[in-house]
């Protein structure tokens, strides 16, 4: 039986509808297009790059995609340097900069973003982007470029401030803010823009306190000759690609800026300002003074109160100080001064003045000793125990406090170095017969010459050394008999022993020179 035309059309429509429904129900993952590897592209700004007679402090910059500005405080710099930190934000495709200082007349302003601008999604960096404009009728356009390295390691210096002075005085860097600045990127590269013709001195700073000049504690680099920037015309070649993929090379006029190869190496002289940081009395026997920097000249300290008023502290105590000479530890030997809770002291010492020079100054300090609660509780317990013992028939001797001695070198001894020991108070007496040095021969310790305890440092009364020509790979033992070492407070040591093995020659390298 033949189908009529109406029925035939209905069957065709049903088949088409079924096919469409099947296609709509199939699942798939959208591709999202090709991965973006291009940095943001500058579109326009207000003011336009290179504008003149622009005196507003509100600047906007538009890009072809959504952007972000990363680490504004460390990467973005404004020339001339701003006393008040500018506000720089990103919103969508626009970056906004608000300069909070008063705008200077006839001045070229540069906002150098270095590598701070990235697209929002993939984080592609727009490196070396900057915008400049002038508040006068002309704009300064010369540049100086180069790199900064660390002198010790030759590693590139990142986020370091680089700037110039037209004032060629050697002291300008310590008193005046830099006139034009740039900042190094992750490769240590920098560009200083917006320069006038003339002679300049170039410096790089790790400007910690953001005052745009060098403080002696900061890292610094300098170029040892003056620099005169200049520009030369050139021809620049670019490749243009059409929509259908065909490319062609075009040329247009351009400018080369010199010098562009300045190399700076930063260093730090390790300067510290000298002053009295703090002072404490941790116990009745000790007075501690902490200086901000090492000193070869110790302060003159005079006691102003108590039975010993008018005497110098070095008449009443023994000074101990470490190798750094910045911590002065006085061990009080006068019993009346030990019992004194409050000490008024007059200090005459070297300190840094406003010109960053050491000069003699005077100060008066009041040092208090407060008995710790734990000590008071312990004293009550000792007193109660003593009372209980007096009421009993048993006889108990006094509590003894011993001198502490410890080895500061390990059990593996370098064969070319002495062994080091440390005590907890200055020493009064060392009995040589109580000191022993031995070495193992066939599992038996053989006695060597009597060792001599010698101070490691003339000002360090707590650290001593024993020097000997150690045999490689041999085991040694240093020992001190009980009461062979006595401190200034009439405390002596318990029996002490330190065993160690000298390193084998195989642990060292051999270097021969001809």
Short mmCIF file of C-alpha atoms in Angstrom, two decimals:
data_model
loop_
_atom_site.label_atom_id
_atom_site.label_comp_id
_atom_site.label_asym_id
_atom_site.label_seq_id
_atom_site.Cartn_x
_atom_site.Cartn_y
_atom_site.Cartn_z
CA UNK A 1 0.00 0.00 0.00
CA UNK A 2 1.41 3.38 -0.92
CA UNK A 3 1.75 6.14 1.66
CA UNK A 4 0.04 9.34 0.74
CA UNK A 5 2.01 12.59 0.56
CA UNK A 6 0.79 13.87 3.97
CA UNK A 7 1.84 10.73 5.78
CA UNK A 8 5.22 10.77 4.02
CA UNK A 9 5.91 14.38 5.11
CA UNK A 10 4.95 13.54 8.69
CA UNK A 11 7.51 10.71 8.78
CA UNK A 12 10.25 13.02 7.47
CA UNK A 13 9.48 15.70 10.10
CA UNK A 14 9.51 13.12 12.89
CA UNK A 15 12.93 11.85 11.81
CA UNK A 16 14.39 15.38 11.71
CA UNK A 17 12.98 16.17 15.17
CA UNK A 18 14.48 12.99 16.61
CA UNK A 19 17.87 13.84 15.16
CA UNK A 20 17.78 17.38 16.63
CA UNK A 21 16.82 16.03 20.07
CA UNK A 22 19.65 13.51 19.99
CA UNK A 23 22.16 16.21 19.08
CA UNK A 24 20.98 18.47 21.91
CA UNK A 25 21.33 15.71 24.48
CA UNK A 26 24.97 14.86 23.68
CA UNK A 27 27.52 16.04 26.31
CA UNK A 28 30.77 17.94 25.48
CA UNK A 29 33.45 20.18 27.08
CA UNK A 30 33.90 23.71 25.73
CA UNK A 31 37.48 24.40 24.59
CA UNK A 32 37.64 28.01 25.82
CA UNK A 33 39.87 29.01 22.95
CA UNK A 34 43.66 29.10 22.73
CA UNK A 35 45.73 29.70 25.89
CA UNK A 36 46.66 33.37 26.35
CA UNK A 37 50.45 33.88 26.45
CA UNK A 38 50.52 37.58 25.57
CA UNK A 39 50.96 40.36 28.16
CA UNK A 40 48.41 43.18 28.40
CA UNK A 41 48.60 45.80 25.64
CA UNK A 42 48.51 49.54 26.39
CA UNK A 43 45.48 51.19 24.72
CA UNK A 44 45.31 54.76 25.99
CA UNK A 45 45.89 56.94 29.04
CA UNK A 46 44.94 60.27 30.49
CA UNK A 47 47.30 62.03 30.08
CA UNK A 48 48.67 60.42 26.91
CA UNK A 49 52.28 59.28 27.10
CA UNK A 50 54.55 62.28 26.48
CA UNK A 51 51.89 64.90 27.22
CA UNK A 52 52.85 68.42 28.31
CA UNK A 53 51.08 71.04 30.44
CA UNK A 54 49.27 68.35 32.45
CA UNK A 55 48.95 69.44 36.09
CA UNK A 56 46.36 67.04 37.50
CA UNK A 57 47.38 64.38 40.01
CA UNK A 58 44.86 61.79 38.79
CA UNK A 59 46.16 59.48 36.03
CA UNK A 60 44.33 56.63 34.31
CA UNK A 61 45.79 53.95 32.00
CA UNK A 62 43.64 51.56 29.92
CA UNK A 63 44.66 48.13 28.58
CA UNK A 64 43.07 45.61 26.19
CA UNK A 65 42.21 43.12 28.96
CA UNK A 66 41.63 42.91 32.70
CA UNK A 67 44.83 43.60 34.62
CA UNK A 68 46.30 43.53 38.13
CA UNK A 69 49.11 45.54 39.71
CA UNK A 70 51.37 43.39 41.87
CA UNK A 71 53.46 44.55 44.87
CA UNK A 72 52.93 48.26 44.29
CA UNK A 73 55.02 49.34 47.30
CA UNK A 74 58.17 47.60 46.06
CA UNK A 75 57.86 47.61 42.27
CA UNK A 76 56.22 50.89 41.19
CA UNK A 77 58.23 54.09 41.48
CA UNK A 78 57.34 57.69 40.71
CA UNK A 79 59.90 60.29 39.63
CA UNK A 80 60.57 62.75 41.09
CA UNK A 81 60.29 60.79 44.40
CA UNK A 82 57.10 61.39 46.35
CA UNK A 83 57.05 62.14 50.09
CA UNK A 84 53.51 60.80 50.36
CA UNK A 85 53.03 57.30 48.96
CA UNK A 86 50.89 57.40 45.78
CA UNK A 87 47.71 55.34 45.52
CA UNK A 88 47.89 52.92 42.56
CA UNK A 89 45.01 50.48 41.95
CA UNK A 90 43.66 48.26 39.17
CA UNK A 91 39.99 47.81 38.31
CA UNK A 92 39.05 45.80 35.26
CA UNK A 93 41.05 47.03 32.26
CA UNK A 94 42.03 50.31 33.95
CA UNK A 95 44.94 51.22 36.26
CA UNK A 96 44.50 54.41 38.29
CA UNK A 97 47.30 56.39 39.93
CA UNK A 98 46.70 59.18 42.44
CA UNK A 99 49.75 61.37 43.27
CA UNK A 100 49.37 62.82 46.75
CA UNK A 101 52.20 65.37 46.66
CA UNK A 102 51.72 68.86 45.21
CA UNK A 103 52.55 68.90 41.51
CA UNK A 104 55.78 70.78 40.71
CA UNK A 105 55.92 73.32 37.87
CA UNK A 106 57.90 72.58 34.70
CA UNK A 107 58.70 69.07 35.85
CA UNK A 108 58.69 65.76 33.99
CA UNK A 109 56.85 63.04 35.92
CA UNK A 110 57.43 59.34 35.30
CA UNK A 111 55.46 56.42 36.71
CA UNK A 112 57.60 53.33 36.17
CA UNK A 113 55.70 50.07 36.72
CA UNK A 114 58.71 47.82 36.03
CA UNK A 115 57.18 44.29 35.98
CA UNK A 116 54.22 45.04 38.28
CA UNK A 117 51.44 44.90 35.65
CA UNK A 118 50.03 41.46 34.74
CA UNK A 119 46.87 40.24 33.07
CA UNK A 120 44.28 39.05 35.55
CA UNK A 121 43.79 35.44 34.44
CA UNK A 122 47.08 33.97 33.19
CA UNK A 123 49.45 36.39 34.95
CA UNK A 124 51.41 37.36 31.82
CA UNK A 125 53.78 40.20 32.78
CA UNK A 126 54.05 43.52 30.97
CA UNK A 127 57.72 44.21 31.67
CA UNK A 128 59.30 47.67 31.57
CA UNK A 129 56.08 49.67 31.14
CA UNK A 130 56.19 53.35 32.14
CA UNK A 131 54.20 56.50 31.47
CA UNK A 132 55.61 60.02 31.51
CA UNK A 133 54.18 63.54 31.17
CA UNK A 134 55.22 67.08 31.98
CA UNK A 135 53.63 69.92 33.91
CA UNK A 136 55.48 72.42 31.68
CA UNK A 137 55.79 73.19 27.98
CA UNK A 138 58.48 70.54 27.31
CA UNK A 139 59.28 67.04 28.47
CA UNK A 140 62.66 65.59 29.45
CA UNK A 141 63.19 62.29 27.66
CA UNK A 142 66.78 61.10 28.22
CA UNK A 143 67.42 57.76 29.96
CA UNK A 144 70.11 55.78 31.74
CA UNK A 145 69.91 51.97 31.87
CA UNK A 146 71.96 49.14 33.31
CA UNK A 147 72.04 46.33 35.87
CA UNK A 148 72.73 45.96 39.61
CA UNK A 149 74.48 42.93 41.16
CA UNK A 150 75.51 41.95 44.66
CA UNK A 151 79.28 42.43 44.93
CA UNK A 152 79.82 39.29 47.02
CA UNK A 153 77.85 36.78 44.92
CA UNK A 154 77.20 38.61 41.59
CA UNK A 155 73.51 37.71 41.96
CA UNK A 156 71.06 40.18 40.31
CA UNK A 157 69.62 42.70 42.79
CA UNK A 158 65.82 42.70 42.75
CA UNK A 159 63.60 45.67 43.74
CA UNK A 160 66.57 47.92 44.47
CA UNK A 161 66.16 51.67 44.11
CA UNK A 162 68.46 53.27 41.52
CA UNK A 163 68.69 57.04 41.18
CA UNK A 164 70.76 60.03 40.13
CA UNK A 165 71.97 63.38 41.45
CA UNK A 166 72.82 66.41 39.35
CA UNK A 167 74.45 67.68 42.56
CA UNK A 168 77.90 66.06 42.17
CA UNK A 169 78.93 66.43 45.83
CA UNK A 170 79.98 63.18 47.52
CA UNK A 171 77.76 63.99 50.49
CA UNK A 172 74.56 64.48 48.47
CA UNK A 173 73.60 60.82 48.88
CA UNK A 174 73.60 61.13 52.68
CA UNK A 175 71.56 64.35 52.92
CA UNK A 176 69.45 64.92 49.78
CA UNK A 177 66.71 62.78 48.21
CA UNK A 178 67.48 61.24 44.81
CA UNK A 179 66.29 63.47 41.96
CA UNK A 180 65.15 60.80 39.46
CA UNK A 181 64.68 57.15 40.32
CA UNK A 182 63.99 53.72 38.88
CA UNK A 183 63.82 50.23 40.36
CA UNK A 184 65.46 46.97 39.35
CA UNK A 185 63.32 44.11 38.06
CA UNK A 186 63.73 40.39 38.75
CA UNK A 187 66.84 40.32 36.51
CA UNK A 188 68.49 43.29 38.20
CA UNK A 189 67.81 45.58 35.22
CA UNK A 190 66.85 49.24 35.68
CA UNK A 191 65.92 52.32 33.59
CA UNK A 192 66.00 55.89 34.94
CA UNK A 193 63.72 58.00 32.73
CA UNK A 194 62.85 61.66 32.29
CA UNK A 195 66.40 63.06 32.51
CA UNK A 196 67.60 66.45 31.33
CA UNK A 197 70.95 66.82 29.54
CA UNK A 198 73.79 67.18 32.04
CA UNK A 199 76.20 65.31 34.31
CA UNK A 200 74.90 62.90 36.95
CA UNK A 201 76.16 60.60 39.68
CA UNK A 202 74.40 57.21 39.86
CA UNK A 203 73.63 55.27 43.06
CA UNK A 204 71.64 52.17 43.97
CA UNK A 205 70.08 51.83 47.43
CA UNK A 206 68.18 49.32 49.48
CA UNK A 207 66.06 52.18 50.80
CA UNK A 208 64.58 50.52 53.88
CA UNK A 209 63.09 53.63 55.48
CA UNK A 210 61.91 55.17 52.15
CA UNK A 211 63.64 58.52 52.61
CA UNK A 212 65.30 58.32 49.15
CA UNK A 213 68.84 58.85 50.43
CA UNK A 214 71.48 56.57 51.93
CA UNK A 215 71.69 55.74 55.62
CA UNK A 216 74.93 54.00 56.50
CA UNK A 217 73.22 50.78 57.57
CA UNK A 218 71.62 50.33 54.11
CA UNK A 219 73.01 48.47 51.08
CA UNK A 220 74.56 50.82 48.53
CA UNK A 221 76.20 50.82 45.09
CA UNK A 222 77.77 53.70 43.20
CA UNK A 223 79.31 54.43 39.82
CA UNK A 224 82.78 55.93 40.24
CA UNK A 225 82.51 58.44 37.37
CA UNK A 226 79.85 60.92 36.34
CA UNK A 227 77.48 60.03 33.50
CA UNK A 228 76.08 62.28 30.76
CA UNK A 229 72.98 60.78 29.08
CA UNK A 230 72.36 61.31 25.38
CA UNK A 231 70.20 59.96 22.55
CA UNK A 232 70.85 58.95 18.94
CA UNK A 233 68.33 58.47 16.13
CA UNK A 234 68.08 54.99 14.65
CA UNK A 235 65.93 52.90 12.35
CA UNK A 236 63.76 50.25 13.95
CA UNK A 237 62.54 47.14 12.09
CA UNK A 238 59.22 45.47 12.95
CA UNK A 239 57.35 42.49 11.56
CA UNK A 240 53.66 42.97 10.70
CA UNK A 241 51.37 39.93 10.24
CA UNK A 242 48.12 40.17 8.28
CA UNK A 243 44.92 38.36 9.26
CA UNK A 244 45.55 35.64 6.70
CA UNK A 245 49.03 34.92 8.19
CA UNK A 246 51.23 36.75 5.71
CA UNK A 247 54.06 38.82 7.28
CA UNK A 248 56.15 41.71 6.10
CA UNK A 249 59.01 43.74 7.55
CA UNK A 250 58.56 47.48 8.00
CA UNK A 251 60.98 50.13 9.26
CA UNK A 252 60.37 53.37 11.08
CA UNK A 253 62.46 56.00 12.90
CA UNK A 254 63.41 55.29 16.52
CA UNK A 255 65.75 56.48 19.27
CA UNK A 256 68.59 54.78 21.15
CA UNK A 257 69.30 56.10 24.66
CA UNK A 258 72.79 56.01 26.16
CA UNK A 259 74.43 54.93 28.38
CA UNK A 260 72.52 51.67 28.55
CA UNK A 261 75.22 49.42 30.02
CA UNK A 262 75.85 50.80 33.52
CA UNK A 263 76.92 48.01 35.92
CA UNK A 264 76.58 48.59 39.67
CA UNK A 265 77.60 46.20 42.48
CA UNK A 266 76.09 46.76 45.89
CA UNK A 267 77.70 46.14 49.27
CA UNK A 268 77.04 46.88 52.92
CA UNK A 269 79.74 48.31 55.15
CA UNK A 270 78.14 46.76 58.24
CA UNK A 271 77.70 50.10 59.96
CA UNK A 272 75.71 50.27 63.20
CA UNK A 273 74.95 53.39 65.16
CA UNK A 274 76.41 53.25 68.68
CA UNK A 275 74.20 53.85 71.71
CA UNK A 276 73.22 52.16 74.95
CA UNK A 277 70.41 49.75 74.05
CA UNK A 278 69.47 48.52 77.52
CA UNK A 279 70.82 47.57 80.92
CA UNK A 280 69.74 44.92 83.42
CA UNK A 281 70.78 43.26 86.65
CA UNK A 282 69.80 39.60 86.21
CA UNK A 283 71.08 38.68 89.67
CA UNK A 284 72.91 40.35 92.55
CA UNK A 285 76.30 39.35 91.19
CA UNK A 286 75.96 40.73 87.66
CA UNK A 287 75.37 44.00 85.81
CA UNK A 288 74.68 43.80 82.04
CA UNK A 289 75.04 46.69 79.57
CA UNK A 290 74.02 46.07 75.94
CA UNK A 291 75.48 48.38 73.30
CA UNK A 292 74.04 48.73 69.80
CA UNK A 293 77.42 48.13 68.10
CA UNK A 294 80.84 46.67 68.94
CA UNK A 295 83.30 48.99 70.66
CA UNK A 296 87.04 48.85 71.38
CA UNK A 297 86.70 51.64 73.93
CA UNK A 298 84.68 50.66 76.99
CA UNK A 299 82.61 53.20 78.93
CA UNK A 300 83.77 54.76 82.17
CA UNK A 301 81.14 53.94 84.81
CA UNK A 302 81.04 55.62 88.23
CA UNK A 303 78.81 54.60 91.15
CA UNK A 304 76.76 57.55 92.49
CA UNK A 305 75.07 56.05 95.57
CA UNK A 306 75.71 53.63 98.42
CA UNK A 307 78.82 53.02 100.53
CA UNK A 308 81.08 52.88 97.44
CA UNK A 309 79.77 56.12 95.86
CA UNK A 310 82.42 57.86 93.77
CA UNK A 311 84.25 54.65 92.85
CA UNK A 312 84.51 53.32 89.32
CA UNK A 313 82.71 50.09 88.56
CA UNK A 314 85.92 48.39 87.43
CA UNK A 315 87.19 48.77 91.02
CA UNK A 316 84.15 46.85 92.28
CA UNK A 317 83.61 44.30 89.51
CA UNK A 318 85.36 42.24 86.83
CA UNK A 319 84.43 42.95 83.22
CA UNK A 320 83.65 40.11 80.81
CA UNK A 321 82.72 40.71 77.19
CA UNK A 322 82.41 38.51 74.13
CA UNK A 323 84.23 38.72 70.82
CA UNK A 324 81.64 41.18 69.47
CA UNK A 325 82.30 43.72 72.25
CA UNK A 326 78.66 44.80 72.34
CA UNK A 327 77.61 43.09 75.59
CA UNK A 328 79.42 44.19 78.75
CA UNK A 329 78.97 41.83 81.70
CA UNK A 330 80.26 43.08 85.06
CA UNK A 331 80.71 40.46 87.80
CA UNK A 332 80.40 42.38 91.08
CA UNK A 333 83.04 41.46 93.67
CA UNK A 334 82.16 44.04 96.36
CA UNK A 335 79.77 42.41 98.87
CA UNK A 336 78.22 45.74 99.92
CA UNK A 337 77.39 46.53 96.30
CA UNK A 338 75.91 43.05 95.84
CA UNK A 339 73.50 43.74 98.68
CA UNK A 340 72.50 47.10 97.23
CA UNK A 341 69.11 46.89 95.44
CA UNK A 342 69.40 50.22 93.56
CA UNK A 343 72.50 51.37 91.69
CA UNK A 344 72.81 54.90 90.31
CA UNK A 345 75.52 54.94 87.64
CA UNK A 346 77.16 57.76 85.67
CA UNK A 347 78.29 56.67 82.19
CA UNK A 348 80.88 58.38 80.01
CA UNK A 349 81.02 56.58 76.66
CA UNK A 350 81.32 56.89 72.88
CA UNK A 351 78.02 57.14 71.02
CA UNK A 352 76.85 58.18 67.55
CA UNK A 353 75.82 61.82 67.21
CA UNK A 354 73.45 63.45 64.71
CA UNK A 355 76.27 63.63 62.13
CA UNK A 356 76.76 59.86 62.42
CA UNK A 357 80.15 60.37 64.08
CA UNK A 358 81.34 58.81 67.33
CA UNK A 359 81.64 61.39 70.10
CA UNK A 360 81.90 61.22 73.87
CA UNK A 361 78.65 61.61 75.78
CA UNK A 362 77.35 61.30 79.32
CA UNK A 363 74.33 59.54 80.72
CA UNK A 364 72.94 58.58 84.11
CA UNK A 365 71.09 55.30 84.60
CA UNK A 366 69.23 53.73 87.52
CA UNK A 367 69.55 49.96 87.76
CA UNK A 368 67.14 48.08 90.02
CA UNK A 369 67.36 44.54 91.31
CA UNK A 370 64.08 42.85 92.15
CA UNK A 371 64.24 39.50 93.83
CA UNK A 372 62.36 36.93 91.71
CA UNK A 373 59.33 35.37 93.38
CA UNK A 374 60.81 31.91 92.88
CA UNK A 375 63.90 32.97 94.86
CA UNK A 376 61.77 34.33 97.68
CA UNK A 377 59.81 31.08 97.85
CA UNK A 378 63.05 29.09 97.79
CA UNK A 379 64.52 31.24 100.58
CA UNK A 380 61.45 30.61 102.76
CA UNK A 381 61.76 26.87 102.20
CA UNK A 382 65.48 26.94 102.99
CA UNK A 383 64.85 28.99 106.13
CA UNK A 384 62.10 26.60 107.26
CA UNK A 385 64.34 23.62 106.58
CA UNK A 386 67.16 25.27 108.50
CA UNK A 387 64.85 25.96 111.45
CA UNK A 388 63.67 22.36 111.37
CA UNK A 389 67.26 21.14 111.33
CA UNK A 390 68.22 23.36 114.25
CA UNK A 391 65.36 21.88 116.25
CA UNK A 392 66.43 18.35 115.38
CA UNK A 393 69.41 16.33 116.49
CA UNK A 394 70.79 15.74 112.96
CA UNK A 395 73.74 17.72 111.62
CA UNK A 396 73.48 18.91 107.99
CA UNK A 397 76.26 20.81 106.21
CA UNK A 398 75.69 24.00 104.20
CA UNK A 399 74.43 23.85 100.62
CA UNK A 400 77.36 24.06 98.15
CA UNK A 401 77.27 25.82 94.80
CA UNK A 402 79.81 24.57 92.28
CA UNK A 403 81.63 26.26 89.46
CA UNK A 404 80.30 25.08 86.12
CA UNK A 405 82.73 24.14 83.33
CA UNK A 406 81.65 22.93 79.88
CA UNK A 407 83.35 22.00 76.60
CA UNK A 408 82.43 24.23 73.65
CA UNK A 409 84.09 22.01 71.05
CA UNK A 410 82.51 18.76 69.90
CA UNK A 411 83.70 15.19 70.35
CA UNK A 412 85.26 15.39 66.88
CA UNK A 413 88.23 17.74 67.13
CA UNK A 414 89.75 19.69 64.25
CA UNK A 415 93.46 18.83 64.31
CA UNK A 416 94.58 22.43 63.72
CA UNK A 417 92.38 24.06 66.39
CA UNK A 418 92.47 24.13 70.20
CA UNK A 419 89.78 22.71 72.44
CA UNK A 420 87.59 25.39 74.02
CA UNK A 421 86.04 25.46 77.50
CA UNK A 422 83.67 27.90 79.15
CA UNK A 423 83.03 28.65 82.82
CA UNK A 424 80.10 30.49 84.37
CA UNK A 425 82.14 33.11 86.30
CA UNK A 426 85.60 34.69 86.08
CA UNK A 427 88.32 32.48 87.54
CA UNK A 428 90.45 33.22 90.57
CA UNK A 429 92.74 30.18 90.68
CA UNK A 430 93.80 27.38 88.32
CA UNK A 431 95.83 24.54 89.87
CA UNK A 432 97.92 23.07 87.03
CA UNK A 433 98.50 19.78 88.84
CA UNK A 434 94.76 19.14 88.75
CA UNK A 435 94.59 19.31 84.93
CA UNK A 436 95.33 16.22 82.83
CA UNK A 437 95.61 15.50 79.10
CA UNK A 438 95.80 11.90 77.90
CA UNK A 439 95.75 9.96 74.63
CA UNK A 440 94.85 6.33 73.90
CA UNK A 441 97.73 4.02 72.93
CA UNK A 442 96.70 0.38 72.47
CA UNK A 443 93.46 0.92 74.45
CA UNK A 444 95.38 2.51 77.36
CA UNK A 445 95.40 6.23 78.14
CA UNK A 446 98.95 7.66 78.21
CA UNK A 447 99.55 10.87 80.13
CA UNK A 448 100.81 13.84 78.12
CA UNK A 449 102.31 17.13 79.25
CA UNK A 450 100.28 19.11 81.80
CA UNK A 451 97.83 21.22 79.74
CA UNK A 452 97.63 24.97 80.20
CA UNK A 453 94.30 26.81 80.29
CA UNK A 454 94.71 30.07 78.35
CA UNK A 455 92.12 32.78 77.76
CA UNK A 456 90.72 32.78 74.25
CA UNK A 457 90.36 36.56 74.37
CA UNK A 458 91.88 39.01 76.87
CA UNK A 459 88.48 40.62 77.47
CA UNK A 460 86.58 37.32 77.71
CA UNK A 461 87.19 36.03 81.21
CA UNK A 462 84.82 33.07 80.75
CA UNK A 463 86.34 31.21 77.78
CA UNK A 464 89.61 29.26 77.83
CA UNK A 465 91.50 27.03 75.40
CA UNK A 466 94.01 24.17 75.46
CA UNK A 467 96.36 24.07 72.49
CA UNK A 468 98.13 20.90 71.38
CA UNK A 469 99.42 19.34 68.17
CA UNK A 470 96.73 16.68 67.80
CA UNK A 471 97.59 13.48 65.97
CA UNK A 472 95.04 12.65 63.25
CA UNK A 473 92.54 9.93 64.15
CA UNK A 474 93.74 9.61 67.78
CA UNK A 475 91.40 9.69 70.78
CA UNK A 476 92.18 12.11 73.64
CA UNK A 477 90.84 12.89 77.10
CA UNK A 478 91.04 16.16 79.02
CA UNK A 479 90.11 16.07 82.71
CA UNK A 480 90.11 18.40 85.70
CA UNK A 481 90.23 17.16 89.27
CA UNK A 482 87.69 18.44 91.77
CA UNK A 483 88.54 21.93 93.11
CA UNK A 484 91.36 22.41 90.59
CA UNK A 485 89.56 25.43 89.09
CA UNK A 486 88.21 28.09 91.49
CA UNK A 487 86.03 31.09 90.63
CA UNK A 488 86.00 34.61 92.08
CA UNK A 489 83.10 33.68 94.35
CA UNK A 490 85.14 30.86 95.93
CA UNK A 491 83.18 28.20 94.05
CA UNK A 492 85.12 25.26 92.58
CA UNK A 493 84.46 22.63 89.97
CA UNK A 494 83.30 19.07 90.32
CA UNK A 495 85.43 16.42 88.57
CA UNK A 496 85.29 17.16 84.82
CA UNK A 497 86.12 15.00 81.81
CA UNK A 498 85.96 15.65 78.07
CA UNK A 499 86.83 12.89 75.57
CA UNK A 500 87.30 13.62 71.87
CA UNK A 501 88.86 12.22 68.70
CA UNK A 502 91.03 14.23 66.31
CA UNK A 503 89.86 14.12 62.71
CA UNK A 504 91.57 11.78 60.29
CA UNK A 505 93.61 13.26 57.45
CA UNK A 506 91.15 11.68 55.01
CA UNK A 507 88.58 14.24 56.18
CA UNK A 508 90.70 17.10 54.76
CA UNK A 509 91.66 18.13 51.26
CA UNK A 510 95.23 18.69 50.10
CA UNK A 511 96.15 21.77 48.08
CA UNK A 512 99.71 22.18 46.75
CA UNK A 513 101.19 25.37 45.24
CA UNK A 514 104.25 25.52 43.02
#
